[in-house]
Amino acid sequence: MTLRRQFIFALAGMVVFMAVIAGAISLFSFNQMLNRSVSYIQQGLETQWESALVTYYEENGSWEGIQSEVQARLHDPPRLNDGPPRDNMRIWVFAADYRAVAGAEQDIGKTITDIPNGLQMKADLVPLQFNNQIVGYFHLEDNLTTRSDFLSRTLVNSISRAMLISMALTLLVALLLGIVLTRRMTEPLKQLTQAVTDVGQGCLTTRIEPDNKGGADIKALSEAFNEMTARLAQYEEIRSTMVADIAHELRTPLTVISGKLESIQEGVIPASPETILPIQDEVIRLTRLVRDLQQLTLAEAGKLPLCLHEVDLDKMVWRIVDHFTIAIEEKKLTVEIAGESLPIDGDPDRLTQVFVNLIDNAIRHCQAGGSLHINFYTGERNISHTSDSRNNHPGEKGLFITIADDGEGIPTEDLPKVFDRFYRVDPSRGRISGGTGLGLAIAREFIRAHGGELTVTSRVGEGSCFTVWLCLKNNMNS
Ligand code: ADP
């Protein structure tokens, strides 16, 4: 059943249910009210008759002549609480010995048991007391109860009729309202269904116009859908670019390898160690590329296995700089390592890979005779140091490590892209230097896997500064 039908049925069901409940409650309370009023009036009448009859007895000392008095009162009854006079009222008065002294003409003088319905009357007699003595009884027969039954039936009929009419009207209004409302609600849903079908068929450019027609929820759903398709499109774009990039990166070494092998096969060049060496270089390059890609994919998926230990980054950085001694001396660089490092929890191999990459880049991009500054300091992470929602906890205490060079710098427009896979500011130079263009992407993902962040600031002609932020050891689990 469609959502629309379900909603309309639910609305109609609610109206019927409410009408039945309201009708039942009003019928019940009307009946109660009626019964209470009837017994109240009945009691009032009895009290009136009782005091009139006792007064009569008191004045006359006997029941002599009571019949004419009763008939007179019956034909001209005093009004009870100014209410309307009641017709068809009948009364029997009996002396203390149950002999009828007033009532129907033919019953006068008869004992109560000889009167039709006498036994029934006897069970419902009201005693008349004078001077603490029972001087007689009376039985009042009013058709109030019969009339109240009739009234109650009439009330039930009219309330039921009113209930049915109002139910029919409310149902009509509810149905109309349901149709209008569900149309407003389901229209955007139809759009959404169509859009989801389109996305399912691969059309990732599908977007929905979020409006307020279907209410805030549908608007939020449309916005979430648009966000989802935008992200899917972005991932698809990344995927296809990555495939193209990988194909491009593989082409050069494969071309070199196949060209050299063909020449050897055809006997153009001999199969000597010198001719095989470039093939081996390309194989090493390929192997490195595949390893880097695998690590990057793992890190991006958050599945990079980390073997955590307490790491002294100061020592690690000194060791790496030491490893680059030849390159530093060749370029006559000044290296300065300053500041105080504190222990952190990290995977020494992964972190070594990160700092090797950053220091190697800095040395490569430094001018000959230039300088390289590495600085350690502690501080709180702030928003500007993170762009990754996974690690977005501003205010956390951690260790900053900056690696600054005075090289050619990175153009402002390239800064946001330097962490992208295969991105090189100068592609021809990058490839000649042997870089895969994955170094910074891997470094950033590795640092993120440690809960940290890697950022860069740079000015063309002045140099670049890469900043690593890592959580301090004691903060790691907090
Ligand atoms: P590669 O392996 O090619 O060096 P990276 O991912 O390490 O790749 O670096 C990406 C690009 O960022 C490099 O090609 C280079 O253009 C630029 N780059 C990285 N570090 C620096 C730096 N210290 N100074 C200037 N440019 C840099």
Short mmCIF file of C-alpha atoms in Angstrom, two decimals, residues 287-299 304-306 311 313 316-317 319-320 323-324 347-361 364 403 436 438-447 450 454 468:
data_model
loop_
_atom_site.label_atom_id
_atom_site.label_comp_id
_atom_site.label_asym_id
_atom_site.label_seq_id
_atom_site.Cartn_x
_atom_site.Cartn_y
_atom_site.Cartn_z
CA THR A 287 58.03 -1.94 -6.96
CA ARG A 288 58.24 1.26 -4.92
CA LEU A 289 55.23 2.70 -6.69
CA VAL A 290 53.13 -0.39 -6.00
CA ARG A 291 54.25 -0.47 -2.33
CA ASP A 292 53.50 3.25 -1.87
CA LEU A 293 50.06 2.87 -3.46
CA GLN A 294 49.24 -0.09 -1.29
CA GLN A 295 50.26 1.75 1.89
CA LEU A 296 48.39 4.88 0.87
CA THR A 297 45.21 2.92 0.14
CA LEU A 298 45.44 1.17 3.50
CA ALA A 299 46.02 4.44 5.34
CA LEU A 304 46.97 0.80 8.23
CA PRO A 305 48.40 -1.56 10.86
CA LEU A 306 50.35 0.45 13.44
CA VAL A 311 58.89 7.23 20.28
CA LEU A 313 61.15 12.02 17.74
CA MET A 316 64.62 9.84 15.21
CA VAL A 317 65.08 13.16 13.41
CA ARG A 319 69.25 9.81 12.89
CA ILE A 320 67.46 10.70 9.64
CA HIS A 323 71.47 9.49 7.07
CA PHE A 324 71.33 12.44 4.62
CA ASP A 347 54.79 3.40 14.96
CA PRO A 348 58.55 4.10 14.59
CA ASP A 349 58.71 2.67 11.03
CA ARG A 350 55.78 4.71 9.72
CA LEU A 351 56.97 7.89 11.43
CA THR A 352 60.50 7.35 10.06
CA GLN A 353 58.96 7.07 6.58
CA VAL A 354 57.12 10.39 7.14
CA PHE A 355 60.17 12.31 8.36
CA VAL A 356 62.48 10.78 5.74
CA ASN A 357 60.04 12.03 3.13
CA LEU A 358 59.72 15.53 4.58
CA ILE A 359 63.47 15.96 5.24
CA ASP A 360 64.37 14.48 1.84
CA ASN A 361 61.97 16.91 0.14
CA ARG A 364 66.09 18.44 -2.41
CA ILE A 403 60.58 21.30 8.94
CA THR A 436 56.54 9.11 -7.27
CA LEU A 438 53.01 9.95 -3.43
CA GLY A 439 55.43 10.97 -0.67
CA LEU A 440 53.38 13.82 0.85
CA ALA A 441 50.07 11.98 0.39
CA ILE A 442 51.49 9.01 2.31
CA ALA A 443 53.06 11.28 4.96
CA ARG A 444 49.75 13.02 5.63
CA GLU A 445 47.75 9.75 5.80
CA PHE A 446 50.33 8.17 8.13
CA ILE A 447 50.20 11.18 10.44
CA HIS A 450 48.38 8.50 14.38
CA LEU A 454 50.31 17.52 8.61
CA VAL A 468 53.46 17.88 11.91
#
